[in-house]
Coordinates of C-alpha atoms in Angstrom, one line a residue:
M270 CA 16.5 -27.0 -9.8
D271 CA 17.7 -24.6 -7.1
I272 CA 15.6 -21.6 -5.9
Q273 CA 17.8 -18.9 -7.4
T274 CA 17.6 -20.5 -10.9
L275 CA 13.9 -21.0 -10.7
T276 CA 13.5 -17.4 -9.5
F277 CA 15.5 -16.0 -12.4
I278 CA 13.3 -18.0 -14.8
L279 CA 9.9 -17.0 -13.3
V280 CA 10.8 -13.4 -12.7
G281 CA 12.4 -13.2 -16.1
I282 CA 9.3 -14.5 -17.8
T283 CA 7.0 -12.2 -15.8
F284 CA 9.2 -9.2 -16.5
A285 CA 9.2 -10.0 -20.2
L286 CA 5.4 -10.2 -20.1
Y287 CA 5.1 -6.8 -18.5
I288 CA 7.5 -5.2 -20.9
G289 CA 5.8 -6.8 -23.9
I290 CA 2.4 -5.6 -22.7
A291 CA 3.8 -2.1 -22.2
I292 CA 5.1 -2.0 -25.8
W293 CA 1.8 -3.4 -27.2
A294 CA -0.3 -0.8 -25.2
R295 CA 2.0 2.1 -25.4
A296 CA 0.4 5.5 -25.1
G297 CA 0.0 7.6 -28.2
S298 CA -1.8 10.6 -26.6
T299 CA -2.3 12.3 -23.3
N300 CA -5.7 10.7 -23.0
D301 CA -4.0 7.2 -23.3
F302 CA -1.3 8.2 -20.9
Y303 CA -3.6 9.6 -18.2
V304 CA -6.8 7.4 -18.4
A305 CA -6.0 4.7 -20.9
G306 CA -8.3 6.3 -23.5
G307 CA -11.3 5.6 -21.2
G308 CA -11.9 2.3 -22.9
V309 CA -10.8 -0.4 -20.4
P310 CA -13.4 -3.2 -19.9
P311 CA -14.8 -3.3 -16.3
L312 CA -13.4 -6.8 -15.5
A313 CA -9.9 -5.9 -16.7
N314 CA -10.2 -2.6 -14.8
G315 CA -11.2 -4.5 -11.7
M316 CA -8.1 -6.7 -11.9
A317 CA -5.9 -3.6 -12.5
T318 CA -7.5 -1.7 -9.6
A319 CA -6.9 -4.7 -7.3
A320 CA -3.2 -5.0 -8.4
D321 CA -2.9 -1.2 -8.0
W322 CA -4.5 -1.4 -4.6
M323 CA -2.7 -4.5 -3.3
S324 CA 0.8 -3.2 -3.0
A325 CA 3.9 -4.6 -1.4
A326 CA 2.4 -3.6 1.9
S327 CA -0.6 -6.0 1.2
F328 CA 1.4 -8.8 -0.3
I329 CA 4.7 -8.8 1.6
S330 CA 4.2 -6.8 4.8
M331 CA 0.6 -7.1 6.0
A332 CA 0.7 -10.8 6.8
G333 CA 4.1 -10.2 8.4
L334 CA 2.6 -7.5 10.6
I335 CA -0.3 -9.8 11.7
S336 CA 2.1 -12.6 12.3
F337 CA 4.2 -10.6 14.7
L338 CA 1.4 -8.4 16.2
G339 CA -1.5 -10.8 16.2
Y340 CA -4.7 -9.1 17.0
D341 CA -3.1 -5.7 16.9
G342 CA -2.1 -6.3 13.3
G343 CA -5.7 -6.6 12.3
V344 CA -6.0 -2.8 12.1
Y345 CA -4.3 -2.9 8.8
L346 CA -6.7 -5.5 7.5
M347 CA -9.8 -3.7 8.7
G348 CA -8.6 -0.2 7.6
W349 CA -7.5 -1.1 4.1
T350 CA -10.5 -3.3 3.3
G351 CA -13.0 -0.8 4.7
G352 CA -11.3 2.1 3.0
Y353 CA -11.7 0.5 -0.4
V354 CA -15.5 0.0 0.2
L355 CA -15.8 3.6 1.3
L356 CA -14.0 4.8 -1.9
A357 CA -15.8 2.5 -4.3
L358 CA -19.4 3.1 -3.0
C359 CA -19.4 6.6 -1.6
L360 CA -16.9 8.7 -3.6
A361 CA -15.9 7.2 -6.9
P362 CA -19.2 7.7 -8.8
Y363 CA -19.4 11.4 -7.8
L364 CA -15.8 12.1 -8.8
R365 CA -16.4 10.3 -12.1
K366 CA -19.5 12.4 -12.8
F367 CA -17.5 15.6 -12.1
G368 CA -15.2 14.4 -14.9
K369 CA -11.8 15.4 -13.6
F370 CA -9.4 12.5 -13.6
T371 CA -6.9 13.8 -11.0
V372 CA -7.5 14.9 -7.4
P373 CA -5.7 18.3 -7.9
D374 CA -7.9 18.9 -11.0
F375 CA -11.1 18.2 -9.0
I376 CA -9.9 20.4 -6.1
G377 CA -8.7 23.2 -8.4
D378 CA -12.1 23.3 -10.3
R379 CA -14.4 22.6 -7.4
Y380 CA -12.8 25.3 -5.3
Y381 CA -12.3 27.6 -8.2
S382 CA -8.7 28.3 -7.3
Q383 CA -5.3 27.8 -8.9
T384 CA -3.8 28.1 -5.5
A385 CA -5.9 25.2 -4.3
R386 CA -4.8 23.2 -7.4
V387 CA -1.1 23.9 -6.6
I388 CA -1.5 22.9 -2.9
A389 CA -3.3 19.7 -4.0
V390 CA -0.4 19.0 -6.4
I391 CA 2.1 19.3 -3.6
C392 CA 0.0 17.1 -1.3
A393 CA -0.4 14.5 -4.1
I394 CA 3.3 14.4 -4.8
F395 CA 4.1 14.2 -1.0
V396 CA 1.6 11.4 -0.4
S397 CA 2.7 9.5 -3.5
F398 CA 6.4 9.6 -2.8
T399 CA 5.8 8.5 0.8
Y400 CA 3.7 5.6 -0.5
V401 CA 6.1 4.6 -3.3
A402 CA 9.0 4.5 -0.9
G403 CA 7.4 1.4 0.6
Q404 CA 6.9 -0.2 -2.7
M405 CA 10.5 0.2 -3.8
R406 CA 11.7 -1.1 -0.4
G407 CA 9.5 -4.2 -1.1
V408 CA 11.3 -4.6 -4.4
G409 CA 14.6 -4.4 -2.7
V410 CA 13.7 -7.0 -0.1
V411 CA 12.6 -9.5 -2.7
F412 CA 15.6 -9.0 -5.0
S413 CA 18.1 -9.0 -2.1
R414 CA 17.1 -12.5 -1.1
F415 CA 16.2 -14.3 -4.3
L416 CA 18.7 -12.7 -6.7
E417 CA 21.4 -12.5 -4.1
V418 CA 22.1 -8.9 -4.5
D419 CA 22.0 -6.2 -1.8
I420 CA 18.8 -4.1 -1.3
T421 CA 20.3 -1.1 -3.0
M422 CA 20.9 -3.0 -6.2
G423 CA 17.5 -4.7 -5.9
V424 CA 15.8 -1.3 -5.8
I425 CA 17.8 -0.1 -8.9
I426 CA 16.7 -3.1 -10.9
G427 CA 13.1 -2.4 -9.9
M428 CA 13.5 1.2 -10.9
A429 CA 14.7 0.2 -14.4
I430 CA 11.7 -2.1 -15.0
V431 CA 9.1 0.5 -13.7
F432 CA 10.8 3.2 -15.7
F433 CA 10.3 1.3 -18.9
Y434 CA 6.7 0.5 -18.7
A435 CA 5.4 3.5 -16.8
V436 CA 7.2 6.0 -18.9
L437 CA 6.5 4.3 -22.2
G438 CA 3.0 3.0 -21.7
G439 CA 1.4 5.5 -19.3
M440 CA -2.0 4.5 -17.9
K441 CA -2.8 2.4 -20.9
G442 CA 0.4 0.3 -20.6
I443 CA 0.1 0.2 -16.8
T444 CA -3.5 -0.9 -16.8
Y445 CA -2.9 -4.0 -18.9
T446 CA 0.4 -4.7 -17.2
Q447 CA -1.5 -4.7 -13.9
V448 CA -4.0 -7.2 -15.2
A449 CA -1.1 -9.6 -15.7
Q450 CA 0.5 -8.6 -12.4
Y451 CA -2.8 -9.3 -10.5
C452 CA -2.9 -12.8 -11.9
V453 CA 0.7 -13.4 -10.9
L454 CA 0.4 -12.0 -7.4
I455 CA -2.9 -13.7 -6.4
F456 CA -1.7 -17.1 -7.7
A457 CA 1.6 -16.6 -5.8
F458 CA -0.2 -15.7 -2.6
L459 CA -2.8 -18.5 -2.7
V460 CA -0.7 -21.5 -3.8
P461 CA 1.6 -21.6 -0.8
A462 CA -1.4 -20.8 1.5
V463 CA -3.3 -23.8 0.2
F464 CA -0.2 -26.1 0.5
I465 CA 0.5 -25.0 4.1
S466 CA -3.1 -25.2 5.2
I467 CA -3.2 -28.8 4.0
L468 CA 0.0 -29.6 5.7
M469 CA -0.9 -28.0 9.0
T470 CA -4.7 -28.5 9.3
G471 CA -5.7 -30.9 6.5
N472 CA -8.0 -28.3 5.1
P473 CA -7.3 -27.0 1.6
I474 CA -9.1 -23.7 2.2
P475 CA -6.8 -21.4 4.2
Q476 CA -9.6 -19.4 5.6
L477 CA -11.2 -22.5 7.1
G478 CA -7.8 -23.9 8.2
F479 CA -7.2 -20.7 10.1
G480 CA -10.1 -21.6 12.4
G481 CA -9.3 -25.4 12.4
T482 CA -7.2 -27.8 14.3
T483 CA -3.6 -28.8 13.7
S484 CA -2.3 -32.3 13.4
D485 CA -2.1 -32.7 17.2
G486 CA -5.8 -31.9 17.6
V487 CA -5.3 -28.4 19.1
Y488 CA -7.0 -25.4 17.5
L489 CA -4.5 -23.4 15.6
L490 CA -5.3 -20.1 17.4
D491 CA -5.2 -21.8 20.8
K492 CA -1.8 -23.2 19.9
L493 CA -0.6 -19.8 18.9
D494 CA -1.9 -18.2 22.1
G495 CA 0.0 -20.9 24.1
L496 CA 3.2 -20.5 22.2
S497 CA 3.1 -16.7 22.5
T498 CA 2.5 -16.6 26.2
E499 CA 5.3 -19.2 26.8
L500 CA 7.7 -17.0 25.0
G501 CA 6.8 -13.8 26.8
F502 CA 4.5 -12.3 24.2
A503 CA 0.9 -11.2 24.6
E504 CA -1.7 -13.7 23.6
Y505 CA -1.9 -13.8 19.8
T506 CA -5.7 -13.2 19.9
E507 CA -5.6 -10.4 22.4
G508 CA -4.7 -6.8 21.7
S509 CA -2.1 -4.8 23.5
K510 CA -2.5 -1.4 21.8
P511 CA -4.6 1.3 23.4
M512 CA -8.1 1.2 22.0
I513 CA -7.9 4.9 20.9
D514 CA -4.8 4.0 18.8
V515 CA -6.5 1.0 17.2
F516 CA -9.5 3.2 16.3
F517 CA -7.3 6.1 15.0
I518 CA -5.1 3.8 12.9
T519 CA -8.1 2.0 11.4
A520 CA -9.8 5.2 10.6
A521 CA -6.7 6.8 9.1
L522 CA -6.2 3.8 6.8
M523 CA -9.9 3.8 5.8
V524 CA -10.3 7.5 5.0
G525 CA -6.8 7.7 3.6
T526 CA -7.8 5.1 1.0
A527 CA -10.5 7.4 -0.2
G528 CA -7.9 10.2 -0.7
L529 CA -5.3 8.1 -2.6
P530 CA -5.0 9.6 -6.1
H531 CA -3.6 6.5 -7.8
V532 CA -6.8 4.6 -6.9
I533 CA -9.3 7.3 -7.7
V534 CA -7.9 7.7 -11.3
R535 CA -8.8 4.1 -12.0
F536 CA -12.5 5.0 -12.2
F537 CA -11.9 7.1 -15.2
T538 CA -10.3 4.4 -17.3
V539 CA -13.7 2.7 -18.1
P540 CA -16.2 4.1 -20.6
K541 CA -19.1 5.1 -18.2
V542 CA -20.2 5.5 -14.6
S543 CA -22.0 2.1 -14.5
D544 CA -18.8 0.5 -15.7
A545 CA -16.9 2.3 -12.9
R546 CA -19.4 0.8 -10.4
R547 CA -19.0 -2.7 -11.9
S548 CA -15.2 -2.5 -12.0
A549 CA -15.3 -1.5 -8.3
G550 CA -17.3 -4.6 -7.5
Y551 CA -15.0 -6.8 -9.4
A552 CA -12.0 -5.2 -7.7
L553 CA -13.5 -5.8 -4.2
V554 CA -13.9 -9.6 -5.0
F555 CA -10.3 -9.8 -6.3
I556 CA -9.0 -7.9 -3.3
A557 CA -11.0 -10.1 -0.9
L558 CA -9.2 -13.2 -2.2
L559 CA -5.9 -12.0 -0.7
Y560 CA -7.2 -10.1 2.3
T561 CA -9.2 -13.0 3.7
T562 CA -6.2 -15.3 3.2
A563 CA -3.7 -13.0 4.9
P564 CA -4.6 -13.8 8.5
A565 CA -4.3 -17.5 7.8
V566 CA -0.9 -17.1 6.2
A567 CA 0.2 -15.0 9.2
A568 CA -0.8 -17.7 11.7
F569 CA 0.7 -20.5 9.7
A570 CA 4.0 -18.6 9.3
R571 CA 4.1 -17.8 13.0
V572 CA 3.7 -21.4 14.2
N573 CA 6.2 -22.7 11.7
M574 CA 8.8 -20.1 12.5
I575 CA 8.6 -20.6 16.2
N576 CA 8.8 -24.4 15.9
T577 CA 11.7 -24.1 13.5
L578 CA 13.8 -21.7 15.6
N579 CA 12.9 -23.1 19.0
G580 CA 12.6 -26.7 18.1
E581 CA 9.7 -29.0 18.8
D582 CA 11.0 -29.4 22.4
G583 CA 11.1 -25.6 22.8
K584 CA 14.8 -25.6 23.9
G585 CA 16.2 -24.0 20.7
T586 CA 17.7 -25.3 17.5
L587 CA 21.4 -25.8 17.1
Y588 CA 22.7 -23.1 14.8
S589 CA 24.9 -25.6 13.0
E590 CA 21.8 -27.5 12.1
A591 CA 19.6 -24.5 11.2
P592 CA 17.5 -24.9 8.1
S593 CA 18.7 -23.3 4.9
W594 CA 16.2 -20.5 5.0
V595 CA 17.8 -19.0 8.1
S596 CA 21.3 -18.7 6.4
N597 CA 19.7 -17.6 3.1
W598 CA 18.0 -14.6 4.9
E599 CA 21.0 -13.9 7.1
T600 CA 23.0 -12.9 4.0
T601 CA 20.5 -10.1 3.4
G602 CA 20.8 -8.8 6.9
L603 CA 17.1 -9.2 7.5
I604 CA 17.7 -12.0 10.0
T605 CA 20.5 -11.9 12.7
W606 CA 21.5 -14.3 15.5
E607 CA 23.3 -13.4 18.7
D608 CA 24.2 -16.4 20.9
K609 CA 23.6 -14.7 24.3
N610 CA 24.2 -17.9 26.4
N611 CA 26.9 -19.4 24.3
D612 CA 25.0 -22.7 23.9
G613 CA 25.1 -22.7 20.1
R614 CA 21.3 -22.8 19.9
M615 CA 19.0 -20.3 18.3
F616 CA 16.1 -19.1 20.4
Y617 CA 13.2 -16.7 19.7
A618 CA 11.3 -15.0 22.5
K619 CA 10.3 -11.5 23.7
D620 CA 12.4 -11.1 26.8
D621 CA 16.1 -11.2 27.4
R622 CA 16.1 -14.8 26.2
N623 CA 15.6 -13.7 22.6
E624 CA 18.6 -14.3 20.3
M625 CA 16.9 -13.7 16.9
K626 CA 16.2 -10.4 15.2
I627 CA 13.7 -11.0 12.3
D628 CA 12.5 -8.3 9.9
R629 CA 8.7 -8.5 9.6
D630 CA 8.8 -7.9 5.9
I631 CA 10.3 -11.4 5.2
M632 CA 7.5 -13.5 6.7
V633 CA 5.4 -14.0 3.5
L634 CA 8.5 -14.4 1.3
A635 CA 10.2 -16.9 3.7
N636 CA 7.0 -18.8 4.5
P637 CA 7.3 -21.4 1.8
E638 CA 10.9 -22.1 2.7
I639 CA 10.0 -22.4 6.4
A640 CA 7.2 -24.8 5.5
K641 CA 9.6 -26.8 3.2
L642 CA 7.5 -26.3 0.1
P643 CA 8.9 -27.1 -3.3
N644 CA 11.5 -24.6 -4.8
W645 CA 9.1 -23.6 -7.6
V646 CA 6.6 -22.3 -5.0
V647 CA 9.3 -20.2 -3.3
A648 CA 10.3 -18.7 -6.7
L649 CA 6.6 -18.1 -7.5
V650 CA 6.2 -16.1 -4.2
A651 CA 9.2 -13.9 -5.2
A652 CA 7.6 -13.2 -8.6
G653 CA 4.3 -12.4 -6.8
G654 CA 5.9 -10.0 -4.4
L655 CA 7.6 -8.1 -7.2
A656 CA 4.3 -8.0 -9.1
A657 CA 2.6 -6.4 -6.1
A658 CA 5.3 -3.8 -5.5
L659 CA 5.8 -2.9 -9.1
S660 CA 2.1 -2.6 -10.0
T661 CA 1.5 0.0 -7.2
A662 CA 4.8 1.8 -7.8
A663 CA 3.8 2.3 -11.5
G664 CA 0.4 3.7 -10.6
L665 CA 1.9 6.1 -8.0
L666 CA 4.6 7.3 -10.4
L667 CA 1.9 8.0 -13.0
V668 CA 0.1 10.2 -10.4
I669 CA 3.3 12.1 -9.7
S670 CA 3.9 12.7 -13.4
T671 CA 0.3 13.6 -14.1
S672 CA 0.3 16.1 -11.2
I673 CA 3.3 17.8 -12.6
S674 CA 2.6 17.7 -16.4
H675 CA -1.2 18.2 -16.3
D676 CA -2.2 19.9 -13.1
L677 CA 0.9 22.1 -12.5
L678 CA 2.0 22.9 -16.1
K679 CA -1.0 22.5 -18.4
R680 CA -3.6 23.8 -16.0
N681 CA -1.5 26.4 -14.3
L682 CA 2.0 27.5 -15.4
M683 CA 2.0 26.6 -19.2
P684 CA -1.6 26.5 -20.4
N685 CA -0.6 26.9 -24.1
I686 CA 1.5 23.7 -24.5
T687 CA 0.4 21.2 -27.1
D688 CA -0.8 17.7 -26.4
K689 CA 2.6 16.4 -27.6
Q690 CA 4.5 18.7 -25.3
E691 CA 2.4 17.7 -22.4
L692 CA 3.0 14.0 -23.1
L693 CA 6.8 14.7 -23.2
F694 CA 6.6 16.6 -19.9
A695 CA 4.6 13.7 -18.3
R696 CA 7.3 11.2 -19.4
L697 CA 10.1 13.4 -18.1
A698 CA 8.3 13.9 -14.8
A699 CA 7.8 10.1 -14.5
A700 CA 11.5 9.5 -15.2
A701 CA 12.5 12.0 -12.5
A702 CA 10.0 10.5 -10.1
V703 CA 11.5 7.0 -10.6
C704 CA 14.9 8.3 -9.5
V705 CA 13.5 9.9 -6.3
A706 CA 11.4 6.8 -5.6
G707 CA 14.5 4.7 -5.8
Y708 CA 16.3 6.9 -3.4
L709 CA 13.4 6.6 -0.9
G710 CA 13.3 2.9 -1.4
I711 CA 17.0 2.6 -0.5
N712 CA 16.6 4.9 2.5
P713 CA 13.0 4.3 3.8
P714 CA 11.7 5.7 7.0
G715 CA 10.4 2.3 8.2
F716 CA 9.3 -1.1 7.2
V717 CA 7.0 -1.4 4.2
A718 CA 3.5 -1.5 5.8
Q719 CA 4.5 1.3 8.2
V720 CA 5.7 3.6 5.5
V721 CA 2.5 2.9 3.6
A722 CA 0.5 3.7 6.7
F723 CA 2.1 7.1 6.9
A724 CA 1.1 7.7 3.3
F725 CA -2.5 6.9 4.1
G726 CA -2.4 9.2 7.1
L727 CA -1.2 12.0 4.9
A728 CA -3.9 11.3 2.4
A729 CA -6.5 11.2 5.2
S730 CA -5.4 14.5 6.6
S731 CA -5.2 16.4 3.3
F732 CA -7.4 15.1 0.5
F733 CA -10.3 13.2 2.2
P734 CA -11.9 16.3 3.9
A735 CA -11.5 18.4 0.7
I736 CA -13.1 15.7 -1.4
I737 CA -16.0 14.9 1.0
L738 CA -16.8 18.6 1.5
G739 CA -16.4 19.2 -2.2
I740 CA -19.1 16.7 -3.0
F741 CA -21.5 16.9 0.0
H742 CA -21.2 20.5 1.2
K743 CA -22.0 22.7 -1.8
R744 CA -21.5 26.0 0.0
M745 CA -17.9 25.1 1.1
N746 CA -15.6 27.7 -0.3
K747 CA -12.0 27.8 -1.4
E748 CA -10.8 29.6 1.7
G749 CA -12.1 26.8 4.0
A750 CA -10.8 24.0 1.9
L751 CA -7.3 25.5 1.4
A752 CA -6.9 26.3 5.1
G753 CA -8.1 22.8 6.0
M754 CA -5.7 21.0 3.7
I755 CA -2.7 23.1 4.9
V756 CA -3.4 22.6 8.6
G757 CA -4.2 18.9 8.1
I758 CA -1.1 17.8 6.2
T759 CA 1.2 20.1 8.1
F760 CA 0.2 18.8 11.4
T761 CA 0.3 15.1 10.3
A762 CA 3.6 15.4 8.5
G763 CA 5.1 17.3 11.4
Y764 CA 4.0 14.6 13.9
I765 CA 5.3 11.7 11.8
L766 CA 8.6 13.4 11.2
A767 CA 9.0 14.3 14.9
Y768 CA 8.7 10.7 16.0
K769 CA 10.2 8.9 13.0
G770 CA 12.7 11.3 11.4
V771 CA 13.7 10.7 7.7
F772 CA 16.7 12.8 6.8
F773 CA 17.4 13.5 10.5
P774 CA 17.1 11.6 13.8
P775 CA 13.7 11.6 15.5
L776 CA 13.0 14.6 17.8
I777 CA 10.9 12.6 20.2
E778 CA 11.4 9.0 21.3
N779 CA 8.7 6.9 19.7
K780 CA 7.1 5.4 22.8
P781 CA 3.4 5.2 23.7
E782 CA 3.9 7.3 26.8
N783 CA 5.2 10.1 24.5
W784 CA 2.3 10.0 22.0
L785 CA -0.2 12.8 21.9
F786 CA -3.5 11.4 23.5
G787 CA -2.0 7.9 23.1
I788 CA -2.1 8.1 19.3
S789 CA 0.8 6.6 17.3
P790 CA 2.4 8.2 14.2
E791 CA 0.5 5.5 12.1
G792 CA -2.8 6.7 13.4
I793 CA -2.2 10.5 13.6
G794 CA -3.7 11.1 10.2
T795 CA -7.2 10.7 11.7
L796 CA -6.5 13.6 14.1
G797 CA -5.1 15.6 11.2
M798 CA -8.3 14.9 9.3
I799 CA -10.4 16.1 12.2
L800 CA -8.3 19.3 12.3
N801 CA -8.8 19.7 8.6
F802 CA -12.6 19.5 8.8
A803 CA -12.7 21.8 11.9
T804 CA -10.5 24.4 10.2
A805 CA -12.5 24.2 6.9
F806 CA -15.8 24.8 8.8
V807 CA -14.5 27.6 10.9
V808 CA -12.8 29.5 8.0
H809 CA -16.0 29.0 5.9
K810 CA -18.1 30.5 8.6
L811 CA -15.9 33.6 8.6
T812 CA -16.0 34.0 4.8
T813 CA -18.5 33.9 2.0
D814 CA -20.2 30.8 0.4
A815 CA -18.9 29.3 -2.8
P816 CA -20.3 31.0 -6.0
E817 CA -23.8 29.9 -7.2
D818 CA -22.5 28.4 -10.4
V819 CA -20.1 26.1 -8.4
Q820 CA -23.0 25.2 -6.1
D821 CA -25.0 24.2 -9.1
V822 CA -22.2 21.9 -10.4
V823 CA -21.9 20.3 -7.0
E824 CA -25.6 19.7 -6.9
S825 CA -25.5 18.0 -10.3
I826 CA -22.7 15.6 -9.4
R827 CA -24.7 14.1 -6.6
Y828 CA -26.7 12.2 -9.2
P829 CA -24.0 10.1 -10.9
K830 CA -25.8 9.2 -14.1
G831 CA -24.5 9.4 -17.6
A832 CA -21.1 8.8 -19.2
G833 CA -19.2 11.3 -17.1
T834 CA -16.4 11.4 -19.7
A835 CA -13.1 12.4 -18.2
T836 CA -11.7 15.7 -19.4
G837 CA -8.6 17.7 -18.7
H838 CA -10.2 21.1 -19.4

């Protein structure tokens, strides 16, 4: 059976499963819509958290980045993994004890200010839309190749699916849908990794194959280093980024994780604080399965791609004899070939010899085809990529709808609306958010992992300091927190927009020599976070401490015991 038919079947089955679960677990109240009624078992919540966390950036783009950047791509692996540990162990229990299931709710109540709540809502929406743009782009990439539609149509199909189960099911429907999506995405990621590891190294465990020898007796990483230097690239195992940029990107990804609202809300869907801790542990194990496999997938894909394009003799492959995966991806526009020397051969290198332009986001999806695995494995990877993108997109859209319906309307502008009206507004907000997310997916400001890195930087520079100070600095007042958030996110967003542009051309050429202190747009969130902290402390010193009753509440949440039931009031 051909790849497209198998993809239609597998994707159709998984989509039917997701929609069926959404209908079965549809939300009947705001409590169901926002926190799934607080009754999700820890194991299921761990799976849902892992699916929510492992977005298209993790599944599709991270291994592609490592494949192209080598050592430098490891910043994404370190930052995202460390960030989840920071969130699960250091912040989640305290936020759960406070009892507010949204970040704007926490900030609004902790800093006793409606203005703080509104600013947090704006930050949450800004961060979430930046993040969801990457997910919708991932959906478009998958559909464009495997359903043979253009990226725009692929994004529209994805919008329709997310609209259905996010708007109907809310957090309850999304949670159980994400359990199924985790099973699909992890199976889809591991199966080809195991196959390719056996083919290349004889070891069925990819993590061990990564450090093993290939069929010709050469260590895989040594072979990659040799191939890279021959083609004009830096050694695969050596970094080329400035160390300050490596540090700042890693830190931005780590602390940005701790400020991501769609992950934080997960700790309110279980009955009690001890369950939140347990589900965090389960999620870490589930996440580790993919994250420890990604470097191996990246290395396997890199070797296979170079050998396929350049030939075993290193002189290039005749375009007329190119494997089918090249022409398949050419139709999407994500691979292009320019015959510079008119010899009819494809050749991939860094310097002027290079004739291939390859989008980094295709590496995981194309990997099974490059390795000549069975068609059903190729179709499985497509279903996994969609599961990863759609699971995170749904969580982010729920954050946006919750920020508008609960934090902005119920807790601020329209405090007297009924539970039924609030649920209606939440669904309308989710529907509008799907449309905006689709537009950003069709017109993204970068490739998937890069766009997601920007979202983490924005979260790091806005939410993380306010949350940390709100928990561990009981005297921090609203003036300090507000000033810090405004300075942090304004500086970070302005820097990213200046170098990347979105609705306008970049104002500054995005080159290392033009970066402030050698810090790239992906890492600038760390500097924004430092400015946030500094501003908050300075303004606090110039104003009065938080009220005594607020300080007493902060003191109490440092001991995360008890049910910590989530409330909206």
